[in-house]
Tab-separated table of C-alpha atoms and ligand atoms in Angstrom:
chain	number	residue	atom	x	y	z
A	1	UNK	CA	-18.701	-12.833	-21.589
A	2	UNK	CA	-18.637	-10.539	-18.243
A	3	UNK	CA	-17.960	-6.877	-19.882
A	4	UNK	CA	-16.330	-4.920	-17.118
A	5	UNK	CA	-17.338	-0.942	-16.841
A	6	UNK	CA	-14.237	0.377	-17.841
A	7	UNK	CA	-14.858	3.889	-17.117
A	8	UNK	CA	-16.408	3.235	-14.323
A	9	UNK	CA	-13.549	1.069	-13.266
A	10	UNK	CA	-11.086	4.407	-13.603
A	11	UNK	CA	-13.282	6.319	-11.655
A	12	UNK	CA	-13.649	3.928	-8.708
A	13	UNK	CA	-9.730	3.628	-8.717
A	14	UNK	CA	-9.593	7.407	-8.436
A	15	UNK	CA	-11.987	7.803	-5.927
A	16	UNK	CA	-10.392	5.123	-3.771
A	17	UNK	CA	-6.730	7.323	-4.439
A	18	UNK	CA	-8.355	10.463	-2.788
A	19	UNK	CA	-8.799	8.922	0.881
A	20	UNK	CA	-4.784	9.793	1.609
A	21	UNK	CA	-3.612	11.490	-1.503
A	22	UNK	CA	-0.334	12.818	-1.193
A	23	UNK	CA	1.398	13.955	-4.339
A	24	UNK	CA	1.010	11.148	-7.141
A	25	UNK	CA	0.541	8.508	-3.809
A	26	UNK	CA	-0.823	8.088	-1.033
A	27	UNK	CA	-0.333	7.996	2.736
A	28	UNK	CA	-2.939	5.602	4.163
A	29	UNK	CA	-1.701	3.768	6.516
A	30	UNK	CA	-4.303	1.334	8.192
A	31	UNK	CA	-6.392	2.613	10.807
A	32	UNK	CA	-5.369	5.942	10.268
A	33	UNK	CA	-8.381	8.674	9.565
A	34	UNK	CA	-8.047	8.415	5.663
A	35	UNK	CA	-7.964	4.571	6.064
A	36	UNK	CA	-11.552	4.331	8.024
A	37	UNK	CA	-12.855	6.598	5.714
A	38	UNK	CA	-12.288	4.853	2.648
A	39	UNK	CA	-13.859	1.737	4.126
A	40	UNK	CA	-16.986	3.790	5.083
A	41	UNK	CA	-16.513	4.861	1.082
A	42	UNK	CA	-16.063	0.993	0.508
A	43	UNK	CA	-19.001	-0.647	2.668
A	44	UNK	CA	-21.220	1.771	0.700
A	45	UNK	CA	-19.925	0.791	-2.504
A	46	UNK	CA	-19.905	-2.455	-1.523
A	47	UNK	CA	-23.874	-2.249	-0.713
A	48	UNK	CA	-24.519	-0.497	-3.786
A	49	UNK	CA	-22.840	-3.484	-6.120
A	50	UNK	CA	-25.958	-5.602	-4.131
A	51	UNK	CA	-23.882	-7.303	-1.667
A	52	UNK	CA	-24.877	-7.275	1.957
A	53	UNK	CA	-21.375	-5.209	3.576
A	54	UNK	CA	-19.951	-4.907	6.690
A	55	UNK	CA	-16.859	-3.809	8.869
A	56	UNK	CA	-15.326	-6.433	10.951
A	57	UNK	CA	-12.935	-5.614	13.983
A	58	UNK	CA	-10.209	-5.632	12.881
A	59	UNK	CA	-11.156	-3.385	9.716
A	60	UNK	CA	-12.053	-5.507	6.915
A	61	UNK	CA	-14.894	-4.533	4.755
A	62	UNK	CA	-16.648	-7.010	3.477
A	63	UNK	CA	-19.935	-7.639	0.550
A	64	UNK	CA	-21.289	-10.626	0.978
A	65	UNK	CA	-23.491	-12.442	-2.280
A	66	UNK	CA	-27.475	-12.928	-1.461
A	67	UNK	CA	-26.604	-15.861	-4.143
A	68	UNK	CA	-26.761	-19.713	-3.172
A	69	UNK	CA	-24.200	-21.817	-4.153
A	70	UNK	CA	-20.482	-22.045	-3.429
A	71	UNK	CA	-18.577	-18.794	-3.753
A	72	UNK	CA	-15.657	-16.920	-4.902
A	73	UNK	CA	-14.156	-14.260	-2.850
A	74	UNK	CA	-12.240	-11.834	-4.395
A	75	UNK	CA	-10.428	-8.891	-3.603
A	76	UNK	CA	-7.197	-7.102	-1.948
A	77	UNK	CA	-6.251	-4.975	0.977
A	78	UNK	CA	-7.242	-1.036	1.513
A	79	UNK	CA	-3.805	-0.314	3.202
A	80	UNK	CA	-0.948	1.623	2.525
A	81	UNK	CA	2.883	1.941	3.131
A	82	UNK	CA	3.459	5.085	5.010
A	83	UNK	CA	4.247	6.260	1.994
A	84	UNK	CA	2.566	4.515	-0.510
A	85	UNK	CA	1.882	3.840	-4.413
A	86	UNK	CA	-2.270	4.243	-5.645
A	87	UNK	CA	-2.402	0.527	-7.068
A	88	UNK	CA	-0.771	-1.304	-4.268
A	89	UNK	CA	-4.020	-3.805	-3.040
A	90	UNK	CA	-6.595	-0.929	-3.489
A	91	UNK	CA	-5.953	-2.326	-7.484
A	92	UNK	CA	-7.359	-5.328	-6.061
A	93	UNK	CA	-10.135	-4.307	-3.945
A	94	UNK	CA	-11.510	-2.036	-6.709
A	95	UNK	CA	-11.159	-5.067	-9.038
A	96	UNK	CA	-13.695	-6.546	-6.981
A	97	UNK	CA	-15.925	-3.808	-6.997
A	98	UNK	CA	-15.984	-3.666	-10.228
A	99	UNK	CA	-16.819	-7.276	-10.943
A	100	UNK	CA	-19.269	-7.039	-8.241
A	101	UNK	CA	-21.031	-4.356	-9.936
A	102	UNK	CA	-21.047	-5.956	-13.400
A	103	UNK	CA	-22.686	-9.059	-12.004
A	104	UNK	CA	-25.129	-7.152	-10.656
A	105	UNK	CA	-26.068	-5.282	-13.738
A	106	UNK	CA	-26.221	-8.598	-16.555
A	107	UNK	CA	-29.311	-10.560	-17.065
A	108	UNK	CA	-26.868	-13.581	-17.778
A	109	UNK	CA	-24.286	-13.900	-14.119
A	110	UNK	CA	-26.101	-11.929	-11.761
A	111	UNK	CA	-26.555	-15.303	-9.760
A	112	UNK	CA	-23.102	-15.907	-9.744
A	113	UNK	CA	-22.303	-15.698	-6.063
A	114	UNK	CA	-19.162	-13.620	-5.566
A	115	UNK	CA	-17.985	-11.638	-2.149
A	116	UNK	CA	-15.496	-9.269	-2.148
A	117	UNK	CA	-13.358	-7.798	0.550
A	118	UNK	CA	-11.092	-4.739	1.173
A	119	UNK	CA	-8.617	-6.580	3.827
A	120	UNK	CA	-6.666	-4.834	6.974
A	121	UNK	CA	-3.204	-3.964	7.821
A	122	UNK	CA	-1.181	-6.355	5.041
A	123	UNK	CA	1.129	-3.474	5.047
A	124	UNK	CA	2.361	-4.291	8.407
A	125	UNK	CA	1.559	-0.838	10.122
A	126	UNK	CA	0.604	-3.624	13.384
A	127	UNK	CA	1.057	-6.921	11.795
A	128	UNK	CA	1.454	-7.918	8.639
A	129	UNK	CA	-2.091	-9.361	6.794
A	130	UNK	CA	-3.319	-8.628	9.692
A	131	UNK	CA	-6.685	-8.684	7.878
A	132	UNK	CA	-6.365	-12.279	6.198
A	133	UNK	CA	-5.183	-13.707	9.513
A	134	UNK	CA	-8.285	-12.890	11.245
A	135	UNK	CA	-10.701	-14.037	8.888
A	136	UNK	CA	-8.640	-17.483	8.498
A	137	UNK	CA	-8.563	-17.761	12.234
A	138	UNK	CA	-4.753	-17.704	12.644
A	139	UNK	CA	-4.668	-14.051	14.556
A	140	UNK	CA	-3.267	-15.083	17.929
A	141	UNK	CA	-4.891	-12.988	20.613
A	142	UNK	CA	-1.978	-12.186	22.332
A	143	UNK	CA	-0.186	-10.950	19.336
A	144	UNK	CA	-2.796	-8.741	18.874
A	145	UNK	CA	-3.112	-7.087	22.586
A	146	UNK	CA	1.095	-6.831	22.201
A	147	UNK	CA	1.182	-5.369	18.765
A	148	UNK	CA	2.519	-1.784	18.237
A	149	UNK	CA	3.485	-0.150	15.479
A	150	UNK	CA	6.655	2.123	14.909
A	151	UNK	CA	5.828	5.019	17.063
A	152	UNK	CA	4.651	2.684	19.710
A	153	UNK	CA	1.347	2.774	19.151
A	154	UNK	CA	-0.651	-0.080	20.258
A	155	UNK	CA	-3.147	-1.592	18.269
A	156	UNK	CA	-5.840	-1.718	20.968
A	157	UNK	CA	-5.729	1.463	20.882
A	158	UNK	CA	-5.653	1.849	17.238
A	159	UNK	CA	-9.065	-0.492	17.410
A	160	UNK	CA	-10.609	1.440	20.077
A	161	UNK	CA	-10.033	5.105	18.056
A	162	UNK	CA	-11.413	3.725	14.551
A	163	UNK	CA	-14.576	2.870	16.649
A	164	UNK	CA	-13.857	-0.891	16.277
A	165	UNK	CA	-13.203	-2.181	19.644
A	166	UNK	CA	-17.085	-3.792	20.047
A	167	UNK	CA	-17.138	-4.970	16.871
A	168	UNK	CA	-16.916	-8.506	16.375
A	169	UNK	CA	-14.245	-10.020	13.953
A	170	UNK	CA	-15.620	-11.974	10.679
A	171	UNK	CA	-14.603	-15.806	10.556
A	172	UNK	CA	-14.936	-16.937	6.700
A	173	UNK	CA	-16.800	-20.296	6.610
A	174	UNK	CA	-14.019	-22.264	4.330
A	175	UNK	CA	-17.330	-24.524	3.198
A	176	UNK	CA	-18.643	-21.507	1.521
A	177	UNK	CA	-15.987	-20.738	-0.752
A	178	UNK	CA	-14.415	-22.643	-3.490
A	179	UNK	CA	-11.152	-20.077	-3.389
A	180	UNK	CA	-9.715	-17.046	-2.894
A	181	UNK	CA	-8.546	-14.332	-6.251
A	182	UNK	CA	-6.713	-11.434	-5.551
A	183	UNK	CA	-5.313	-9.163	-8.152
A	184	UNK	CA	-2.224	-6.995	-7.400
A	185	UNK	CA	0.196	-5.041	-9.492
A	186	UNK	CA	3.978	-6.660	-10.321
A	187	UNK	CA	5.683	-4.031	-7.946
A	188	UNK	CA	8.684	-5.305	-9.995
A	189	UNK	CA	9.642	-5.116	-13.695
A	190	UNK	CA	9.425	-8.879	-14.822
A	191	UNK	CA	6.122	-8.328	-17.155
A	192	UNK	CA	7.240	-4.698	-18.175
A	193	UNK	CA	11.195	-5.824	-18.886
A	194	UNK	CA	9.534	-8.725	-20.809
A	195	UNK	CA	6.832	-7.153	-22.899
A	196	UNK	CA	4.241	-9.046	-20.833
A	197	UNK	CA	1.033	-7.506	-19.902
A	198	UNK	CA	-0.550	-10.575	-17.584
A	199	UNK	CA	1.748	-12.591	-15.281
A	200	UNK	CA	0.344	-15.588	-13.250
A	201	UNK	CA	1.545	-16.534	-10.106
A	202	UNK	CA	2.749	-19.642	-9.091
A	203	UNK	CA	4.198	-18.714	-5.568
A	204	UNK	CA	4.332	-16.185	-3.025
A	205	UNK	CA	7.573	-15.712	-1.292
A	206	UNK	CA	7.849	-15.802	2.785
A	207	UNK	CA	8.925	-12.842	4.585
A	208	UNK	CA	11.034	-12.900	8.089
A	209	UNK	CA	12.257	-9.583	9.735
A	210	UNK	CA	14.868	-9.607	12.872
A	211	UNK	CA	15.710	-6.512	14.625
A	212	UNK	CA	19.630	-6.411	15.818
A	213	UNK	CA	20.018	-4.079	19.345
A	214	UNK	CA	23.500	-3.023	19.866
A	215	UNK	CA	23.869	-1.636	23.792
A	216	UNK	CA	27.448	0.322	23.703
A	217	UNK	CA	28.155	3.324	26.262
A	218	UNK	CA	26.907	6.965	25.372
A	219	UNK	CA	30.152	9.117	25.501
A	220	UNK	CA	31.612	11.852	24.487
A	221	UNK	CA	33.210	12.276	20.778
A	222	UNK	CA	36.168	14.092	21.459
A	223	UNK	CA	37.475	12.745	24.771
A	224	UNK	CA	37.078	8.755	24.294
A	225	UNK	CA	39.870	7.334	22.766
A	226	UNK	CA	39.013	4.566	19.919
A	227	UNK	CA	40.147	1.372	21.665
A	228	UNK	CA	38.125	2.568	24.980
A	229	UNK	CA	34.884	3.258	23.022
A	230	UNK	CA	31.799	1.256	23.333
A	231	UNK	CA	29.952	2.619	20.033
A	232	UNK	CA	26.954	1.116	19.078
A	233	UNK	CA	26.853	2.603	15.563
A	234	UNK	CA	30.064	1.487	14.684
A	235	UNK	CA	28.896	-2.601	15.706
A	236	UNK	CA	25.661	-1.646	13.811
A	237	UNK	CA	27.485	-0.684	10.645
A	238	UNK	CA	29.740	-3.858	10.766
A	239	UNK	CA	27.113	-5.851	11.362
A	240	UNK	CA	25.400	-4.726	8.460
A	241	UNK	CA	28.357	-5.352	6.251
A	242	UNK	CA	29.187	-8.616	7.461
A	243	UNK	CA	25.384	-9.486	6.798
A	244	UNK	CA	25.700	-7.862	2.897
A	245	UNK	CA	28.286	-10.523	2.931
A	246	UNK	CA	27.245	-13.831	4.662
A	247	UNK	CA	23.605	-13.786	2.877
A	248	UNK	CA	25.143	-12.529	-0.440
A	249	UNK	CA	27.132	-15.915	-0.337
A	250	UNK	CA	24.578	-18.207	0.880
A	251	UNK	CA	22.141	-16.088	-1.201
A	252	UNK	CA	19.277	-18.599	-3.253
A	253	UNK	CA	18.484	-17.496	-7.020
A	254	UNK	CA	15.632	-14.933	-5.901
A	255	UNK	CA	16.935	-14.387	-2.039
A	256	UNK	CA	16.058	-10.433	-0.975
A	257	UNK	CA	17.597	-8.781	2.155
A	258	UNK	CA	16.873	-5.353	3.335
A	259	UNK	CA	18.067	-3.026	6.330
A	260	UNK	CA	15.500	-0.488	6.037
A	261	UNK	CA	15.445	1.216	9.052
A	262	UNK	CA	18.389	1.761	11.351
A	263	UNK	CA	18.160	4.091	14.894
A	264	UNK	CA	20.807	5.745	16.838
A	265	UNK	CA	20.598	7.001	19.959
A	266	UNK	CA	20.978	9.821	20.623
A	267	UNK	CA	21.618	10.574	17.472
A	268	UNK	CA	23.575	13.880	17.646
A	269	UNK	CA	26.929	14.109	15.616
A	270	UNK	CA	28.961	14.809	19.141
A	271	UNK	CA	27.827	11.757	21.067
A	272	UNK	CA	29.388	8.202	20.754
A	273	UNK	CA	25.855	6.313	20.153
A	274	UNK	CA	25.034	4.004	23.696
A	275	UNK	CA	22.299	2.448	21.518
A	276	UNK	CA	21.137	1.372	18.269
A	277	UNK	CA	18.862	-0.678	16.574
A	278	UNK	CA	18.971	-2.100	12.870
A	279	UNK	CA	15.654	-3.810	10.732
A	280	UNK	CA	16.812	-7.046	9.139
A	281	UNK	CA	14.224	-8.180	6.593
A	282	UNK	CA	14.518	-11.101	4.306
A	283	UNK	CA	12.466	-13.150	1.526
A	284	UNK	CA	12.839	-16.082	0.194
A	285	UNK	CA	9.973	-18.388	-1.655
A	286	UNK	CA	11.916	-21.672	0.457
A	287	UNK	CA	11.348	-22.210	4.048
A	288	UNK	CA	14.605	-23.716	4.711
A	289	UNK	CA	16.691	-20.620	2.924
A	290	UNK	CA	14.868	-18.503	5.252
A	291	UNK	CA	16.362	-20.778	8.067
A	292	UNK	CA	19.496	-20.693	6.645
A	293	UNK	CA	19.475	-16.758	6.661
A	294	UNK	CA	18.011	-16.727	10.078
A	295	UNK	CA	20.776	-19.024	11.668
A	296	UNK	CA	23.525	-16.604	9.339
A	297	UNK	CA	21.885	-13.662	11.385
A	298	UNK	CA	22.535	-14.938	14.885
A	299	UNK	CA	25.885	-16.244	13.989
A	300	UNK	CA	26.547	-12.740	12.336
A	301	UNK	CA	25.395	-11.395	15.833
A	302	UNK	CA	27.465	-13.459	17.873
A	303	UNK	CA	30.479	-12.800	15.941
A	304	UNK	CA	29.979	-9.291	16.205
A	305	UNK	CA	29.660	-9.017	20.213
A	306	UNK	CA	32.503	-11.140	20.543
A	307	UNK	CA	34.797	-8.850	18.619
A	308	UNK	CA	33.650	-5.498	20.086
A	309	UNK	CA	32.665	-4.196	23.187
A	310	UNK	CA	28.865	-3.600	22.515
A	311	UNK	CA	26.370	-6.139	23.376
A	312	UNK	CA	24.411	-7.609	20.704
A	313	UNK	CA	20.783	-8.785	20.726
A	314	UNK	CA	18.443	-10.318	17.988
A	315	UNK	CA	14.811	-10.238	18.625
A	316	UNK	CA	11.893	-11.356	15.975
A	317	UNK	CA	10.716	-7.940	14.562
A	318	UNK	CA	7.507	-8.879	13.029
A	319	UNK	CA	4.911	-12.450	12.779
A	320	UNK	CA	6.871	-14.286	10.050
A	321	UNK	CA	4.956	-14.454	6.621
A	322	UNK	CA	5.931	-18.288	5.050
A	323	UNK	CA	6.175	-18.991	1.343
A	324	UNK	CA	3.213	-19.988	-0.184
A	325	UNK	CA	1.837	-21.917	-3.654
A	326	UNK	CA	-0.750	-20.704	-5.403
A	327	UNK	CA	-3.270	-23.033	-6.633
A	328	UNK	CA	-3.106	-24.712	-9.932
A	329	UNK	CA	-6.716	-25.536	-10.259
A	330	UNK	CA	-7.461	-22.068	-9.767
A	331	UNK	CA	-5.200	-19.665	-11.796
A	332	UNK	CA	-5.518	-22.148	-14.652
A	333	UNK	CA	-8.703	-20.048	-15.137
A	334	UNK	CA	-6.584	-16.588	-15.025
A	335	UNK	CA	-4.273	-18.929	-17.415
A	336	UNK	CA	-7.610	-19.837	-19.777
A	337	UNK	CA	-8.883	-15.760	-19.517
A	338	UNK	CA	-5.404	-14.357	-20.442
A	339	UNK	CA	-4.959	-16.653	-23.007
A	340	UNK	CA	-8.575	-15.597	-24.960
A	341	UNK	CA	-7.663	-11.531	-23.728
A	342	UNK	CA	-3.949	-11.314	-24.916
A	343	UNK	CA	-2.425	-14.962	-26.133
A	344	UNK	CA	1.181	-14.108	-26.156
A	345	UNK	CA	1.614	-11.406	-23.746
A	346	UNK	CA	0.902	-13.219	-20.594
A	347	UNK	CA	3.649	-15.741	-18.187
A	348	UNK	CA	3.780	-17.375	-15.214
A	349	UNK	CA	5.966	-15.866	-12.646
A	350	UNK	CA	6.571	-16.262	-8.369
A	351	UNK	CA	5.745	-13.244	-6.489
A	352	UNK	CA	8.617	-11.324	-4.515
A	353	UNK	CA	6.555	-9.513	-2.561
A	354	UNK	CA	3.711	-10.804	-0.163
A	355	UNK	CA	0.561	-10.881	-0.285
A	356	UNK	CA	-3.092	-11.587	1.309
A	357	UNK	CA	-3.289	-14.866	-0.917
A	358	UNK	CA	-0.193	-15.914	0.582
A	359	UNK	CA	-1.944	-16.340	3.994
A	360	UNK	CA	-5.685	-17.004	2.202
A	361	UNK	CA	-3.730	-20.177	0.529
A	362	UNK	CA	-3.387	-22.069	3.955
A	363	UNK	CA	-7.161	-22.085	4.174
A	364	UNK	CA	-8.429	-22.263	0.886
A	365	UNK	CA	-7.184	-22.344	-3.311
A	366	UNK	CA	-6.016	-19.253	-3.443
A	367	UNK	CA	-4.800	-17.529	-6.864
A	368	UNK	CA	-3.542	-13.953	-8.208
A	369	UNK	CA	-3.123	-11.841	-11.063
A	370	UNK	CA	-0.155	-9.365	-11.689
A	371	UNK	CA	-0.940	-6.584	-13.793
A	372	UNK	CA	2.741	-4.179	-15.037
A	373	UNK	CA	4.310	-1.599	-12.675
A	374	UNK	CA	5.859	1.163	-14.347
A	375	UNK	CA	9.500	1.124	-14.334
A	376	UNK	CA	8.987	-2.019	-11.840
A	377	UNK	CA	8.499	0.766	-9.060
A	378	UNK	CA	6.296	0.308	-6.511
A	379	UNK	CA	6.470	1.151	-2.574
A	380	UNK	CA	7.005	4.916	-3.903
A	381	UNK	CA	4.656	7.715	-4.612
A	382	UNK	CA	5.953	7.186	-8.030
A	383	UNK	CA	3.827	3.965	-8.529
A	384	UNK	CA	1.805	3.611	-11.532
A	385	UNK	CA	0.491	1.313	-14.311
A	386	UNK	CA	-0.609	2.046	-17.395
A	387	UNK	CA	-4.542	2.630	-18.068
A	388	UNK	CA	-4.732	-0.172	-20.814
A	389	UNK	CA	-3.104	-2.319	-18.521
A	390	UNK	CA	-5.446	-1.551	-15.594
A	391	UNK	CA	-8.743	-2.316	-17.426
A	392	UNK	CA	-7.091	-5.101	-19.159
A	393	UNK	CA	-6.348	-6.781	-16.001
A	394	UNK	CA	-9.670	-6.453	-14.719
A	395	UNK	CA	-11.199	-7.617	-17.552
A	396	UNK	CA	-9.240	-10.982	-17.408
A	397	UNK	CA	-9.821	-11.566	-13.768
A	398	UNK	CA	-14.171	-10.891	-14.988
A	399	UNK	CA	-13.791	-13.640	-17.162
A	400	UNK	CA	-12.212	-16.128	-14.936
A	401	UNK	CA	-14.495	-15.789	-11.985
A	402	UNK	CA	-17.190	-16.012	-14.502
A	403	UNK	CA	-15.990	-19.114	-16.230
A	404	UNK	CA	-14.937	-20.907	-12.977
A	405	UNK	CA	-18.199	-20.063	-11.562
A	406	UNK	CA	-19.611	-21.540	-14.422
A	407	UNK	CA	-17.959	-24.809	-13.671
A	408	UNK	CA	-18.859	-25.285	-10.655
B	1	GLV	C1	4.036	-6.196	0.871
B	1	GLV	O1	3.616	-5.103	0.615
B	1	GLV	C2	5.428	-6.467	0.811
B	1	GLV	O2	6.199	-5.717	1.463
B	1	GLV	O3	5.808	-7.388	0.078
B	2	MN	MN1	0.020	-5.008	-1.703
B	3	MN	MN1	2.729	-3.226	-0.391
């Protein structure tokens, strides 16, 4: 068997947590100055587990195995929410490290061939898996010279300030690879709420996000009477409600909706608002409940203009992500390792949030591991997992590549 470094493991995770620390989490958003400099941190790492490592343009790091034969990649993305948890993807990414470093060190699997990468952007800063995409060849050009982020920042420039604007981006060669492994925590409570320390995945939900613009008339608060006023909070807020209710009753078993991030403008507590803008984000592992929800949106829109005097607009807010299955013949090696590591403490489960393998798994088996979140938080500062859990995790992902390596 493949003994992982646990220590060593720790230590790598920690290191990884200083590029960005902010209180217990960290704020490393891609591209930004931390971000870069934990892939510098990364390639070098990388090099120093024996794999030849580069950084692709659009910001992946990659190792690649000097070892023949067809090969696993493994690993996660180096990203963060703007404010983010330690574990979410860089988990993952030092997962693979750490499997590419125990390879390297045993007389018996150092031939295994096994490249890792530390993928871009599958927080969505620009565009969501932004990483994954490119390497699977599904990044449309145009998206890319379009994309902004939040603060209307464009990517290009982005590129162009983290020195990457020359750099060519990597194409994986699918007839290299026999799959794809990532290893993420839960983010959610199933395992923890169950007493479950492994969970499998089976399927990766899709994402969609809409973004509802309400154009009223800017006016002032004391003087406009209600029936004359043309508030675009006030058709923001009811669309909002209506939508808690339409989706809620035409809601699937694991449906998710979220309104995350609402503007006003001007935003002062004397002005009628001229102008708002509302996030719509939904999840659902079906493609057709996500068309369901989409077609509840724009009727939820229309409904809304039609009974006030604001216009209402709904434009695509971000490159849909779609639902995904994981491959059977590959996480029934996770299913073989958990089952020697910890025999009753490991299930199947879908995935509610997304992930790299979600988008690795329309170009090649792709399979993950879920390791427990703490209190099923994640997203937050206050994300965390417990040590045992950590090396535990990587320990059963060690022994799957290494087994389905072997069988090959
Ligand atoms: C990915 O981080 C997601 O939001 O599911
Ligand atoms: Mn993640
Ligand atoms: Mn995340």
């Amino acid at each position: 068997m493949l003994r992982i470094n646990a220590e060593r493991l720790i230590r790598d995770l920690l290191h990884l947590r200083a590029f960005g620390s902010q209180s217990s989490g960290v704020v490393r958003p891609a591209f930004s100055q931390a971000d870069m400099q934990a892939r510098y941190w990364l390639r070098e790492q990388f090099e120093q587990a024996g794999l030849t490592s580069r950084i692709d343009g659009v910001g992946n790091v990659l190792g690649f195995s000097p070892h023949p034969g067809k090969a696993l990649l493994i690993g996660s993305h180096a990203d963060s929410q703007p404010t983010g948890g330690w574990l979410d993807g860089a988990m993952g990414v030092i997962y693979a490290l750490e499997i590419a470093k125990s390879l390297s060190e045993s007389d018996s699997y150092r031939h295994l061939p096994v490249d890792i990468v530390a993928l871009q952007d599958e927080e969505s800063r620009f565009i969501g898996c932004l990483g994954a995409k490119s390497l699977t060849g599904v990044l449309d050009d145009h998206v890319v010279r379009h994309a902004t982020d939040k603060d209307g920042i464009r990517l290009v420039d982005a590129l162009e300030a983290a020195g990457l604007s020359e750099v060519p981006r990597e194409r994986l060669d699918r007839t290299r690879y026999i799959g794809f492994l990532e290893a993420h925590i839960e983010q959610g409570p199933t395992l923890e709420v169950n007493s479950k320390r492994i969970g499998i995945v089976t399927e990766i939900v899709g994402v969609r996000g809409l973004k509802a613009i309400f154009r009223g008339q800017q006016n002032h608060a004391g003087t406009t009477m209600m029936a004359l006023r043309r508030d675009a909070s006030t058709a923001l807020y009811a669309f909002a409600h209506r939508i808690n209710q339409v989706f809620a009753a035409h809601a699937a078993e694991r449906s998710v909706w979220t309104m995350g991030r609402a503007k006003l403008v001007p935003n002062a507590t004397s002005i009628i608002p001229g102008y708002a803008e509302l996030d719509l984000q939904f999840r659902d592992a079906s493609e057709s409940q996500l068309d369901r929800f989409t077609a509840l949106a724009y009727e939820t829109a229309d409904e809304i203009a039609k009974s006030s005097l604001v216009g209402v607009e709904l434009i695509e807010a971000r490159s849909p992500v779609a639902p995904s299955k994981m491959s059977e013949s590959l996480y029934s090696y996770l299913e073989r390792s958990a089952r020697q590591h910890v025999p009753n403490a490991w299930i199947h489960m879908p995935s509610g949030a997304f992930h790299d393998a979600g988008v690795m798994a329309d170009f090649m088996p792709s399979a993950m591991l879920f390791i427990p979140s703490i209190g099923g938080i994640s997203h937050d500062f206050a994300e965390d997992s417990h040590r045992d859990d950590l090396i535990l995790g990587c320990q059963v992902m060690a022994t799957a590549v290494v087994d389905l390596l072997a069988s090959c």
